[in-house]
JSON list of C-alpha atoms in Angstrom, two decimals:
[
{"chain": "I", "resi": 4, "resn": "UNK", "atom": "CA", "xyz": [2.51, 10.08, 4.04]},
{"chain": "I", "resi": 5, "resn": "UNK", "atom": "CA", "xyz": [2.76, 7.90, 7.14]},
{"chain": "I", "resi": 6, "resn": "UNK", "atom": "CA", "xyz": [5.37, 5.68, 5.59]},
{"chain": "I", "resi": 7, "resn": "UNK", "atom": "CA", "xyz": [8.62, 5.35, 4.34]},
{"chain": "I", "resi": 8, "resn": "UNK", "atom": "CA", "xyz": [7.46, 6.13, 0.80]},
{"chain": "I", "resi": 9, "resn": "UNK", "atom": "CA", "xyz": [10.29, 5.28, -2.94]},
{"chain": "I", "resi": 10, "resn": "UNK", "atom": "CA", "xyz": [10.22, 5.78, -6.43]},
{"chain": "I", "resi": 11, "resn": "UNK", "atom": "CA", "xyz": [9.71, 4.93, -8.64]},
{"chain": "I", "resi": 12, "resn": "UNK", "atom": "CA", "xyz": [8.48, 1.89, -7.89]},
{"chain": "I", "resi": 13, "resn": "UNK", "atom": "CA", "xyz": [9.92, 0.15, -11.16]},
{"chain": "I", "resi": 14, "resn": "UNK", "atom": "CA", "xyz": [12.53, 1.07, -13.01]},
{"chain": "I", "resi": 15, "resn": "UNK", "atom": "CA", "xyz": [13.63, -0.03, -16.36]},
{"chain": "I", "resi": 16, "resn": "UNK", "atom": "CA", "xyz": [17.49, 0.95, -17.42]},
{"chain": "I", "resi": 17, "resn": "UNK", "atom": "CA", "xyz": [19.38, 0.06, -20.31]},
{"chain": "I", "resi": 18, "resn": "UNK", "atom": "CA", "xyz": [23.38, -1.22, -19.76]},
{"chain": "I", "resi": 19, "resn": "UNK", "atom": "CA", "xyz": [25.39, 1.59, -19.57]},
{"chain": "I", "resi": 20, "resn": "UNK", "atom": "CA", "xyz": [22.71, 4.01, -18.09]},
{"chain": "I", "resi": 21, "resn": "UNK", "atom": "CA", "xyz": [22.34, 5.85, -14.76]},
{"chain": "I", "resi": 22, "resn": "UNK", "atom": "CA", "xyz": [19.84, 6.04, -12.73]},
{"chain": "I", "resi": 23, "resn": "UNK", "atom": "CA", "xyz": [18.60, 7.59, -9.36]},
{"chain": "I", "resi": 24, "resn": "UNK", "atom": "CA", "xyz": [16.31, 6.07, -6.77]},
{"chain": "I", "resi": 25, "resn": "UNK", "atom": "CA", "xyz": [14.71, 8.24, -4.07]},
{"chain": "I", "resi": 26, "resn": "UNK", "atom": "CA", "xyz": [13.52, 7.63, -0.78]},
{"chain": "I", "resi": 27, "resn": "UNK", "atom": "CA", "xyz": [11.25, 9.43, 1.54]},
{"chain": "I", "resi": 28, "resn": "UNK", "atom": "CA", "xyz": [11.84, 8.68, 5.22]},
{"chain": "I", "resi": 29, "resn": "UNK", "atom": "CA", "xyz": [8.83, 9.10, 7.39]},
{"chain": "I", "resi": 30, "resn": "UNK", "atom": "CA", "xyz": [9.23, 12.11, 9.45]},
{"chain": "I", "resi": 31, "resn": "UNK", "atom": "CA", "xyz": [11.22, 13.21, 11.86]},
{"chain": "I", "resi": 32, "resn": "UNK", "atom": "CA", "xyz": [13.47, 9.76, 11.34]},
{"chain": "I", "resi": 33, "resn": "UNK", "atom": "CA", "xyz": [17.30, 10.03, 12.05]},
{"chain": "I", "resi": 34, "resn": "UNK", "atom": "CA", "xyz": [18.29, 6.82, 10.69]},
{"chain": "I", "resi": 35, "resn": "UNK", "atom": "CA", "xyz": [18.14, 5.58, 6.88]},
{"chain": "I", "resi": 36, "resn": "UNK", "atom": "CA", "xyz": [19.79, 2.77, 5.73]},
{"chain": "I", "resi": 37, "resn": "UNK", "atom": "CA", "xyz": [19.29, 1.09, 1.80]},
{"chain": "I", "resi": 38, "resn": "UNK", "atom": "CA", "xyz": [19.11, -2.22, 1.02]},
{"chain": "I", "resi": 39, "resn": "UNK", "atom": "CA", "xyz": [19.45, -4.43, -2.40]},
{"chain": "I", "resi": 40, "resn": "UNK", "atom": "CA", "xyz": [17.36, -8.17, -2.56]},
{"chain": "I", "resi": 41, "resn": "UNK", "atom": "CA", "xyz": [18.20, -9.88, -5.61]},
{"chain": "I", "resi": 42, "resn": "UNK", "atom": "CA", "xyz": [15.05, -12.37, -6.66]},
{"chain": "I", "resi": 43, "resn": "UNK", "atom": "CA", "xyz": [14.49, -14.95, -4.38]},
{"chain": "I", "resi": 44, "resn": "UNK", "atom": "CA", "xyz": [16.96, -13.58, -2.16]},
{"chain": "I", "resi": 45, "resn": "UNK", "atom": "CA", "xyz": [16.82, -11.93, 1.23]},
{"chain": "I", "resi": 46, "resn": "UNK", "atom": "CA", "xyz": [17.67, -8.33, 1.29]},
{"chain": "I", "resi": 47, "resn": "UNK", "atom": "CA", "xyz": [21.19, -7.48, 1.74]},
{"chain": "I", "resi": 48, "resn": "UNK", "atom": "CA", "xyz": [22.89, -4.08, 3.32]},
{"chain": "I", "resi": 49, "resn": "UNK", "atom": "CA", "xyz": [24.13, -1.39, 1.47]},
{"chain": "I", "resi": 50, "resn": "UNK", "atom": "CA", "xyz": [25.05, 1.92, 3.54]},
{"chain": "I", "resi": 51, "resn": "UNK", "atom": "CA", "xyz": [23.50, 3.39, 6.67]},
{"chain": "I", "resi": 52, "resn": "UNK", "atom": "CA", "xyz": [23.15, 7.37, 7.23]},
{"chain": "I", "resi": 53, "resn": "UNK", "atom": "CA", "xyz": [22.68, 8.79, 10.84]},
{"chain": "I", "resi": 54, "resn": "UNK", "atom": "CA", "xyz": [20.78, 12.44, 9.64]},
{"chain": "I", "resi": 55, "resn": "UNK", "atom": "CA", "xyz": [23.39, 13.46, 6.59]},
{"chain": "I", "resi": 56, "resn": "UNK", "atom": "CA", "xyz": [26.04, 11.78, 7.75]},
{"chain": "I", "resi": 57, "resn": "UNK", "atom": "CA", "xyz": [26.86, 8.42, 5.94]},
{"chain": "I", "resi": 58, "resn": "UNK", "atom": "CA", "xyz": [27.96, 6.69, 8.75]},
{"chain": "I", "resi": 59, "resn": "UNK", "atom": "CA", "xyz": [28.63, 3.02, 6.91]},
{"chain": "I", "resi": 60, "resn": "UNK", "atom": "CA", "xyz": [28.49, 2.41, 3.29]},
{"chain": "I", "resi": 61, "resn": "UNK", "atom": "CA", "xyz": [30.53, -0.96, 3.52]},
{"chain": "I", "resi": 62, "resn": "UNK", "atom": "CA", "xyz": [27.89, -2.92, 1.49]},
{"chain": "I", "resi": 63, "resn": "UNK", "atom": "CA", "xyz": [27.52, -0.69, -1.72]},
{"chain": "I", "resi": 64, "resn": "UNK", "atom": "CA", "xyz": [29.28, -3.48, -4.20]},
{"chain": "I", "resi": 65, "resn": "UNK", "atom": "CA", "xyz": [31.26, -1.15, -6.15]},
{"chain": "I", "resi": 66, "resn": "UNK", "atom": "CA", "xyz": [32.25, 2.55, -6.60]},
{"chain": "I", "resi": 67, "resn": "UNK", "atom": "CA", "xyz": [29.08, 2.77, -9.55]},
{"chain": "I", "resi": 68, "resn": "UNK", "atom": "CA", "xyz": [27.05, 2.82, -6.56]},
{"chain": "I", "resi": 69, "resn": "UNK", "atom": "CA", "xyz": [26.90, 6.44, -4.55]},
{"chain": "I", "resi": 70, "resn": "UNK", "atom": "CA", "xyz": [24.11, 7.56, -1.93]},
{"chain": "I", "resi": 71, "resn": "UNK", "atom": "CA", "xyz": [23.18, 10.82, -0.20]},
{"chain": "I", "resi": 72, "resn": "UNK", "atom": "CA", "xyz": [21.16, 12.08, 2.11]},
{"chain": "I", "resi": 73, "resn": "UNK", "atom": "CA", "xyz": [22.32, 15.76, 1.95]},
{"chain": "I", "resi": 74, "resn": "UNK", "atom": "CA", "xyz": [19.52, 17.77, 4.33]},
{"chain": "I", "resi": 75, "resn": "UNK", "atom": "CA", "xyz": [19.66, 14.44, 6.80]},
{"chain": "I", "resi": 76, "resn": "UNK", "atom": "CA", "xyz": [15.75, 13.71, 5.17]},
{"chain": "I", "resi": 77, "resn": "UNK", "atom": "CA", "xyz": [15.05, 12.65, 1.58]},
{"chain": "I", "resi": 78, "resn": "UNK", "atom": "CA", "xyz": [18.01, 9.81, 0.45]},
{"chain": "I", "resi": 79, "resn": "UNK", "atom": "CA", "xyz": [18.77, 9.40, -3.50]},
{"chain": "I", "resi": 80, "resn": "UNK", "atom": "CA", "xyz": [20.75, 6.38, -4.69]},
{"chain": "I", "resi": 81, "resn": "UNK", "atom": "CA", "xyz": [22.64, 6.53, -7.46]},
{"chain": "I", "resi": 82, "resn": "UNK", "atom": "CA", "xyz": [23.82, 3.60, -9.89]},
{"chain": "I", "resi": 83, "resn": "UNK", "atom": "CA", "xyz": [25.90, 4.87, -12.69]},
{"chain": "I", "resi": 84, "resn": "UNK", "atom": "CA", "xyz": [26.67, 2.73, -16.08]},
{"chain": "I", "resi": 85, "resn": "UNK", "atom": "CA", "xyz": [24.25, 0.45, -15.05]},
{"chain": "I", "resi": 86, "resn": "UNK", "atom": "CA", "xyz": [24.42, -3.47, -15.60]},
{"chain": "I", "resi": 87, "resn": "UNK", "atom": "CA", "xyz": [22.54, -6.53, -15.86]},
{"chain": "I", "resi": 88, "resn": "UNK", "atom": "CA", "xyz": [23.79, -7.89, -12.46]},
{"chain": "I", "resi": 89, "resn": "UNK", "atom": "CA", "xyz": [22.55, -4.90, -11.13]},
{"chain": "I", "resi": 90, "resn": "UNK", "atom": "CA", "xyz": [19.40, -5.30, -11.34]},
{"chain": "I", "resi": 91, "resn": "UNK", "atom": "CA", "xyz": [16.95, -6.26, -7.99]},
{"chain": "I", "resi": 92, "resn": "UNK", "atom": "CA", "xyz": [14.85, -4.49, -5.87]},
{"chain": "I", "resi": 93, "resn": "UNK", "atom": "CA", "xyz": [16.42, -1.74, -4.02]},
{"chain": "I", "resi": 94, "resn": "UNK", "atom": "CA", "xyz": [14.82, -1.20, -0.48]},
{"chain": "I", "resi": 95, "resn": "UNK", "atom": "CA", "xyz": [14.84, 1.81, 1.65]},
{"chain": "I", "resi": 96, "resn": "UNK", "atom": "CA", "xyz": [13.98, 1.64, 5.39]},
{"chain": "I", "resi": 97, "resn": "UNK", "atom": "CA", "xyz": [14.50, 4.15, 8.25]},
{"chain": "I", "resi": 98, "resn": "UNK", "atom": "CA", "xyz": [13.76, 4.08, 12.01]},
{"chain": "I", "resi": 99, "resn": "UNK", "atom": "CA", "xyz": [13.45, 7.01, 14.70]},
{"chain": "I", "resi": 100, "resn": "UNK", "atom": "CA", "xyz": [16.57, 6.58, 16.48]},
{"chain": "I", "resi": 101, "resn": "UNK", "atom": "CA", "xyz": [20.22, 5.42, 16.06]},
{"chain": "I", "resi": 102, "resn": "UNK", "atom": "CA", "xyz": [20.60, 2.16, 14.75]},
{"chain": "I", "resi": 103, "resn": "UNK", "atom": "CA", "xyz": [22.45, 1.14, 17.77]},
{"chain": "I", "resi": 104, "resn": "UNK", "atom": "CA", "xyz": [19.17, 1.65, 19.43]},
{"chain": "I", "resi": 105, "resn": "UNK", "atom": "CA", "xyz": [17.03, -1.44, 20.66]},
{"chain": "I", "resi": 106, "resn": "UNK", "atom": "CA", "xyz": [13.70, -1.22, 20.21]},
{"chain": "I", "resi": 107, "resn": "UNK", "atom": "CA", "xyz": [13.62, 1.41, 17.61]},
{"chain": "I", "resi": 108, "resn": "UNK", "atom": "CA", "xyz": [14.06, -1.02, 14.46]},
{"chain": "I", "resi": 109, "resn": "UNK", "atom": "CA", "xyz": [13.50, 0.41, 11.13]},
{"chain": "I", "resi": 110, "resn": "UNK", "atom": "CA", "xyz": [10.53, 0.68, 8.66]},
{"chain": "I", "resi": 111, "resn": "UNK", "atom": "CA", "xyz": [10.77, -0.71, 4.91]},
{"chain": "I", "resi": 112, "resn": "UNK", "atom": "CA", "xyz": [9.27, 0.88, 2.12]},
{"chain": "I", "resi": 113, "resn": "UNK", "atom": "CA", "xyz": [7.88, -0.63, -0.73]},
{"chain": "I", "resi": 114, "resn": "UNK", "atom": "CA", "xyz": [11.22, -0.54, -2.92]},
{"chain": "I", "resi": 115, "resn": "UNK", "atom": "CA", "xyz": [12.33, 0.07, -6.48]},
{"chain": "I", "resi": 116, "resn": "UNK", "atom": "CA", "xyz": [12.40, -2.92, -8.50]},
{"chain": "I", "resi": 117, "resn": "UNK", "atom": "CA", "xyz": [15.38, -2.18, -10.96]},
{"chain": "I", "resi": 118, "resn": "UNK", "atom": "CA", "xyz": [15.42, -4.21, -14.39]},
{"chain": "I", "resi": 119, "resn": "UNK", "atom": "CA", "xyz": [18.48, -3.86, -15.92]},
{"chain": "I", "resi": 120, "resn": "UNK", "atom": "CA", "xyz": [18.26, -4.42, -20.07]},
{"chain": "T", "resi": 11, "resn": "UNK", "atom": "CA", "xyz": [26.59, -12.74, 0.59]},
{"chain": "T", "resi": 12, "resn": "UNK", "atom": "CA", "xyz": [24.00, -14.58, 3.07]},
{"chain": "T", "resi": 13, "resn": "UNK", "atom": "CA", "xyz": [25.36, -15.44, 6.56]},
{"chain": "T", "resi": 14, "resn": "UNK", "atom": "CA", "xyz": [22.22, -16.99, 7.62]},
{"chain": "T", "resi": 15, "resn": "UNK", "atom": "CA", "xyz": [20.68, -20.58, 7.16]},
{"chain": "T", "resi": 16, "resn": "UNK", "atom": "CA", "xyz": [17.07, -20.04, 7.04]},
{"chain": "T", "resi": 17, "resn": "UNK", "atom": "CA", "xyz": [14.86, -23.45, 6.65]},
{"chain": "T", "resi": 18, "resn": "UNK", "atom": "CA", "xyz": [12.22, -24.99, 5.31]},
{"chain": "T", "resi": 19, "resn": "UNK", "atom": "CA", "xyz": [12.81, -22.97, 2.02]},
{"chain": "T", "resi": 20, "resn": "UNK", "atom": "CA", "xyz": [9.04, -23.07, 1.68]},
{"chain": "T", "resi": 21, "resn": "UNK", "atom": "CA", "xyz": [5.96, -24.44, 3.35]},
{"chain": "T", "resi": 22, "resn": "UNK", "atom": "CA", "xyz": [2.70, -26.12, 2.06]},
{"chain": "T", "resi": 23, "resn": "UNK", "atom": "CA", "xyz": [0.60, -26.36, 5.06]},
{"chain": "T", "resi": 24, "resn": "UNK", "atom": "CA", "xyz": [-3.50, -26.94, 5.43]},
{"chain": "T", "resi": 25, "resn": "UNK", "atom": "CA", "xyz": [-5.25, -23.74, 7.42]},
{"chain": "T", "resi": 26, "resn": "UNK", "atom": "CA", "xyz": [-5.19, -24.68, 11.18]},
{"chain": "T", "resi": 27, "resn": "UNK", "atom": "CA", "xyz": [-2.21, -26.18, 10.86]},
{"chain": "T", "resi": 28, "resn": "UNK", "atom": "CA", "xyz": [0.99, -24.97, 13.09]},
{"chain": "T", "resi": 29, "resn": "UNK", "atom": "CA", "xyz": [4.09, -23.49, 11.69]},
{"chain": "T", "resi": 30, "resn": "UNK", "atom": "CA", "xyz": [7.96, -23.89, 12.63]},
{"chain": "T", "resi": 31, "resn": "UNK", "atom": "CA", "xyz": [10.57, -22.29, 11.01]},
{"chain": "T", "resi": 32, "resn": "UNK", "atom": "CA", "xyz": [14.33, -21.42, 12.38]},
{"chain": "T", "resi": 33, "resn": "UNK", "atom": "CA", "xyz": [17.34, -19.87, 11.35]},
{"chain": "T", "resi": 34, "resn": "UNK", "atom": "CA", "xyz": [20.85, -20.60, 12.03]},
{"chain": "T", "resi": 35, "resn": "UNK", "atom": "CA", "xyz": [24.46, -18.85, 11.70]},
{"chain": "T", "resi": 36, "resn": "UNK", "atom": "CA", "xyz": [27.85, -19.99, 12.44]},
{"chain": "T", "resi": 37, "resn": "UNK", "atom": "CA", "xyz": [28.64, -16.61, 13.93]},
{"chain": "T", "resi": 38, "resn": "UNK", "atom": "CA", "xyz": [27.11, -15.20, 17.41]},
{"chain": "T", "resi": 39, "resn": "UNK", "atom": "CA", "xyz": [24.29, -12.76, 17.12]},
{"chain": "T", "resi": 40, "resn": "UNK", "atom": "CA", "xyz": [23.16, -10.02, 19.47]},
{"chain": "T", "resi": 41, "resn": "UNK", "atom": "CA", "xyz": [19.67, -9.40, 17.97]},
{"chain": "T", "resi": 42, "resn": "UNK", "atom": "CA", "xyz": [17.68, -11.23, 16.21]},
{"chain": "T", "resi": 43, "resn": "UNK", "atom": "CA", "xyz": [14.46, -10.23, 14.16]},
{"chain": "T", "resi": 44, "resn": "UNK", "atom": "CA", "xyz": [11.88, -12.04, 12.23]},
{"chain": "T", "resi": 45, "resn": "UNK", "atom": "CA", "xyz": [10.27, -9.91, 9.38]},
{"chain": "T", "resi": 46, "resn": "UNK", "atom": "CA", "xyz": [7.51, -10.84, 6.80]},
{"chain": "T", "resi": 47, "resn": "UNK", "atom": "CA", "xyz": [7.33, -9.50, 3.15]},
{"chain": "T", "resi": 48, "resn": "UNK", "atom": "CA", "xyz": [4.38, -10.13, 0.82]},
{"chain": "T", "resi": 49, "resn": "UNK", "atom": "CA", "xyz": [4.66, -9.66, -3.09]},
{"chain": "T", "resi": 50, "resn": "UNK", "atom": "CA", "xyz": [5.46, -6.28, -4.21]},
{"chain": "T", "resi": 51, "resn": "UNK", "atom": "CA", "xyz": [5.91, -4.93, -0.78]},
{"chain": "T", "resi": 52, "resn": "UNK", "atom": "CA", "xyz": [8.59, -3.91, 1.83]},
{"chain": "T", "resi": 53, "resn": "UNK", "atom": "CA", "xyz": [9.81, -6.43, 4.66]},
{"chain": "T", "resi": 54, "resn": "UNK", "atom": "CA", "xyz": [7.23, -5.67, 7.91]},
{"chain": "T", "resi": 55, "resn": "UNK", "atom": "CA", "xyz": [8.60, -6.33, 11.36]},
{"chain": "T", "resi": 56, "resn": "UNK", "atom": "CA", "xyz": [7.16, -8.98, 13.11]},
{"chain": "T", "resi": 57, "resn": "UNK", "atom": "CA", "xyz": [9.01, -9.57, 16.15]},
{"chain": "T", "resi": 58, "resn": "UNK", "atom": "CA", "xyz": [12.39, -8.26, 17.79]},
{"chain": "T", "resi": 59, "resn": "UNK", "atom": "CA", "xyz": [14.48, -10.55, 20.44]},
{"chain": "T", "resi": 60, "resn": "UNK", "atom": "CA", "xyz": [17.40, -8.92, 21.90]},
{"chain": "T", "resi": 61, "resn": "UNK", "atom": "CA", "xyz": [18.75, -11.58, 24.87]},
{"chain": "T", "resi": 62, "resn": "UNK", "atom": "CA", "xyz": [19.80, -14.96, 24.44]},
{"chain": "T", "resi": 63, "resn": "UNK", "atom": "CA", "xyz": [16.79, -17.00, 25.42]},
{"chain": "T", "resi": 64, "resn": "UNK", "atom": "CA", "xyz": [14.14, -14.66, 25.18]},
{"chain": "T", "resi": 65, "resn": "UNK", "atom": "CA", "xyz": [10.98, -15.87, 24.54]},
{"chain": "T", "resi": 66, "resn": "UNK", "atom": "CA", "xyz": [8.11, -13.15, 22.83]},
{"chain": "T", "resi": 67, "resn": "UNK", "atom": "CA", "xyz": [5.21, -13.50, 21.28]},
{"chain": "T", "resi": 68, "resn": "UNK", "atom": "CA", "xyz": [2.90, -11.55, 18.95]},
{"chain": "T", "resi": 69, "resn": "UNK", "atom": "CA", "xyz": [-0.76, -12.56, 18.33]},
{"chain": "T", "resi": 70, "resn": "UNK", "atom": "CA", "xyz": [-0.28, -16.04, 16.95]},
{"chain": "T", "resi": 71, "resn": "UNK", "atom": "CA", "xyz": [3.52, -15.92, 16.83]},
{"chain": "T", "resi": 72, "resn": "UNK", "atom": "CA", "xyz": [6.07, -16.84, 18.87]},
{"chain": "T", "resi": 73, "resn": "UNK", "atom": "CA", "xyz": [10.15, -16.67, 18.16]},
{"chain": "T", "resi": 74, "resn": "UNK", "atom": "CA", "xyz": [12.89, -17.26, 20.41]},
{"chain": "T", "resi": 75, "resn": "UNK", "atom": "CA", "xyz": [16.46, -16.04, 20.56]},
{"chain": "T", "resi": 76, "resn": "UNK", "atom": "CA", "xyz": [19.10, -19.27, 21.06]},
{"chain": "T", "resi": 77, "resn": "UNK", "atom": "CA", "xyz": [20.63, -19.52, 23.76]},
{"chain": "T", "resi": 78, "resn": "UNK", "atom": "CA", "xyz": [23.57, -20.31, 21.83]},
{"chain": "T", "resi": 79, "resn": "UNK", "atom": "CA", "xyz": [22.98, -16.47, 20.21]},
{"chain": "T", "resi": 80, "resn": "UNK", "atom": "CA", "xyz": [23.45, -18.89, 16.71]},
{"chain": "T", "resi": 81, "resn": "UNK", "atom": "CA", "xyz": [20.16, -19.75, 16.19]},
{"chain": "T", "resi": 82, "resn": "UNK", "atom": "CA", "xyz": [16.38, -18.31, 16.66]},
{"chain": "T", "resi": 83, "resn": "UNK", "atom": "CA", "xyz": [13.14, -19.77, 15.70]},
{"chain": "T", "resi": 84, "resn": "UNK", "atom": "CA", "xyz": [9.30, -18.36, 14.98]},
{"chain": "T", "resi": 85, "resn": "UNK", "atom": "CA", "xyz": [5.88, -20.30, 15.49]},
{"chain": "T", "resi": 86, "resn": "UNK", "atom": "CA", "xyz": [2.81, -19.53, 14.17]},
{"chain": "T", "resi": 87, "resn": "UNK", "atom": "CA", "xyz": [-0.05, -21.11, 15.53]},
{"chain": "T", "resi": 88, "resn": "UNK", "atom": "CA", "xyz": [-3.48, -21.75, 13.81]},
{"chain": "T", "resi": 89, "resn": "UNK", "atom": "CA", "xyz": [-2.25, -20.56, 10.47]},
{"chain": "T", "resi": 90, "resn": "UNK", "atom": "CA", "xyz": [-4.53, -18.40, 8.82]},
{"chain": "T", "resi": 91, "resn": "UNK", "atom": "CA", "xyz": [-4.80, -17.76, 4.72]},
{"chain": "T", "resi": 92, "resn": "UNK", "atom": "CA", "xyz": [-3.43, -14.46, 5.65]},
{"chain": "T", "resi": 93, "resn": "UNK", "atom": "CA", "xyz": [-0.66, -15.35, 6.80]},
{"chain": "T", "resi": 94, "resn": "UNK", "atom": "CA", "xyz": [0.55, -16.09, 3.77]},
{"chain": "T", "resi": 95, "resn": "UNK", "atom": "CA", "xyz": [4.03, -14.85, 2.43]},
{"chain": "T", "resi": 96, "resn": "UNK", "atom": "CA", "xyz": [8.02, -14.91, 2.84]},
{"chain": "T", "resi": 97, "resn": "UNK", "atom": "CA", "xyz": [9.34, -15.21, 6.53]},
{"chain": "T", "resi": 98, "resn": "UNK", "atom": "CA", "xyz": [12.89, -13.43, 6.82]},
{"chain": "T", "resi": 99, "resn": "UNK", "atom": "CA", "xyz": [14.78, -14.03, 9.75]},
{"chain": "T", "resi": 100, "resn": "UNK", "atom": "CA", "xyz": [17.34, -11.22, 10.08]},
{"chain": "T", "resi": 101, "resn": "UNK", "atom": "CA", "xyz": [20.09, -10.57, 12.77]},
{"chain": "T", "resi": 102, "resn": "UNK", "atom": "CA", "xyz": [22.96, -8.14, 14.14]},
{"chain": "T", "resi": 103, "resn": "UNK", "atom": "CA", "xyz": [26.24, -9.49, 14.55]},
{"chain": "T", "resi": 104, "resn": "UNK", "atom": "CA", "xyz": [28.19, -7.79, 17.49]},
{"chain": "T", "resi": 105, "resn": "UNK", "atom": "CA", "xyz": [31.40, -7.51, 14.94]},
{"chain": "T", "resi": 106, "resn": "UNK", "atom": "CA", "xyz": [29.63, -5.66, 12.29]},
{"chain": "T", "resi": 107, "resn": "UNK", "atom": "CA", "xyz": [27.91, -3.41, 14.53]},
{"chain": "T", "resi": 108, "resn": "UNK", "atom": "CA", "xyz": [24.01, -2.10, 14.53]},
{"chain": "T", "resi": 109, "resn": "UNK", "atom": "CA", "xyz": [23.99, -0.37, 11.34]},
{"chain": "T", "resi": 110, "resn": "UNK", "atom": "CA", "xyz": [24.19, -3.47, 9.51]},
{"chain": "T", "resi": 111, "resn": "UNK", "atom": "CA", "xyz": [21.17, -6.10, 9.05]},
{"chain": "T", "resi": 112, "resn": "UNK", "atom": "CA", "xyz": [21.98, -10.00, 7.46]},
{"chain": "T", "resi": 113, "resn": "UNK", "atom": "CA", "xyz": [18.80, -11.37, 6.27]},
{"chain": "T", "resi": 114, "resn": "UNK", "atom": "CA", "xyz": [18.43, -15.05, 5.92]},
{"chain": "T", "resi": 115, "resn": "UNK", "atom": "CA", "xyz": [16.88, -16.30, 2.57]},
{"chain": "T", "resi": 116, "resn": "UNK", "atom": "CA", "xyz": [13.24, -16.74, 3.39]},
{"chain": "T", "resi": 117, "resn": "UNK", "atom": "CA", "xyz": [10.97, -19.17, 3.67]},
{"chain": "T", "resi": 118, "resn": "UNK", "atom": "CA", "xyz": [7.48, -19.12, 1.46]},
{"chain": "T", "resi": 119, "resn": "UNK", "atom": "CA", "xyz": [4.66, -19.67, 3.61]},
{"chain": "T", "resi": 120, "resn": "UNK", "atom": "CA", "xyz": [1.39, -21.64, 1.17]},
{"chain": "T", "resi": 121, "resn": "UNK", "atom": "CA", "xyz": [-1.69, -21.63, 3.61]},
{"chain": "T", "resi": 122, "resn": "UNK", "atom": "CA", "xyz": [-4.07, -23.98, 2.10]},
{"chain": "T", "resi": 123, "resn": "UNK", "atom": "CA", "xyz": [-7.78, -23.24, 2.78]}
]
């Protein structure tokens, strides 16, 4: 597709479960970063890969939370023993160049919305 | 946890009306970017400013990067029922480097018709 394409799109998870999020870059994209928005909130950072390497993953809130990008394309995001706080909707975006870049900002997709039972 | 100061929190305004929202930080910012998200859907990208005082516009928007590098504002003129949604402001702080993106906490756009 022509966008940055995730699924699922929602995701229901019981407390103590793990689940795995994927994200599709669109094409040919070096950069790929993840982001979590709680409701109501603005989207916060979670960890930034430059093609396989992760580069920054200073916002993941805990060690439950682990992300890969292992062929420097598709990204999975991991989120083991789940919990209620946990849940939001988890945002993948990725832009042509380096993030340092100007002018080459990145591309959302739609997200994951993540309930957390 | 938010870094930003994003106002109004929301907006009831009649169509044809003019819009004015800002965002403010305590910290210095080397970009800033205004982004709109609509239910169900990802943040879009609106408009980028990456020099204190520059002035861009987009259509019927307009935002401007503080001189101060603290604060940044976006107009929308002629609102349109369309343009309906949440307004992020979101910025790059020079300490944190580029990888990393603070969003400010929105503010709901009503258009009434």
């Amino acid at each position: 597709g022509a966008g940055v394409s995730q699924s699922p799109r929602y995701k229901v998870a019981k407390r103590g479960q793990d689940v795995a999020l994927r994200c599709d870059p669109i094409s040919g994209h070096v950069s790929l970063f993840w982001y979590q928005q709680a409701l109501g909130q603005g989207p916060e950072f979670l960890t930034y890969f430059q093609n396989e390497a992760q580069l920054d993953k200073s916002g993941l809130p805990s060690d439950r939370f682990f992300a890969e990008r292992p062929e420097g394309s598709v990204s999975t995001l991991k989120i083991q023993r789940t919990q209620q706080e946990d849940s939001a909707v988890y945002l993948c975006a990725s832009s042509l160049g380096r993030a340092q870049w100007r002018n080459s900002e990145a591309f959302f997709g739609q997200g994951t919305r993540l309930t957390v039972v | 946890g938010q870094q930003l100061n994003q106002s109004p929190q929301s907006m009831f305004i009649q169509e044809g009306e003019d819009v004015s929202m800002n965002c403010t930080s305590s910290s210095i910012f080397n970009t800033w970017l205004w982004y709109k998200q609509e239910p169900g859907e990802g943040p879009v990208l609106l408009i980028a400013l990456y020099k204190a005082g520059e002035l861009t516009s987009n259509g019927r928007l307009t935002a401007q990067f503080g001189i101060t590098r603290k604060d940044s504002f976006l107009n929308i003129s002629a609102s349109i029922p369309s343009d309906v949604g949440i307004y992020f402001c979101a910025g790059r702080r020079i300490e944190t480097g580029a990888n990393n993106l603070f969003f400010g906490t929105g503010t709901r756009l009503t258009v009434i018709p």
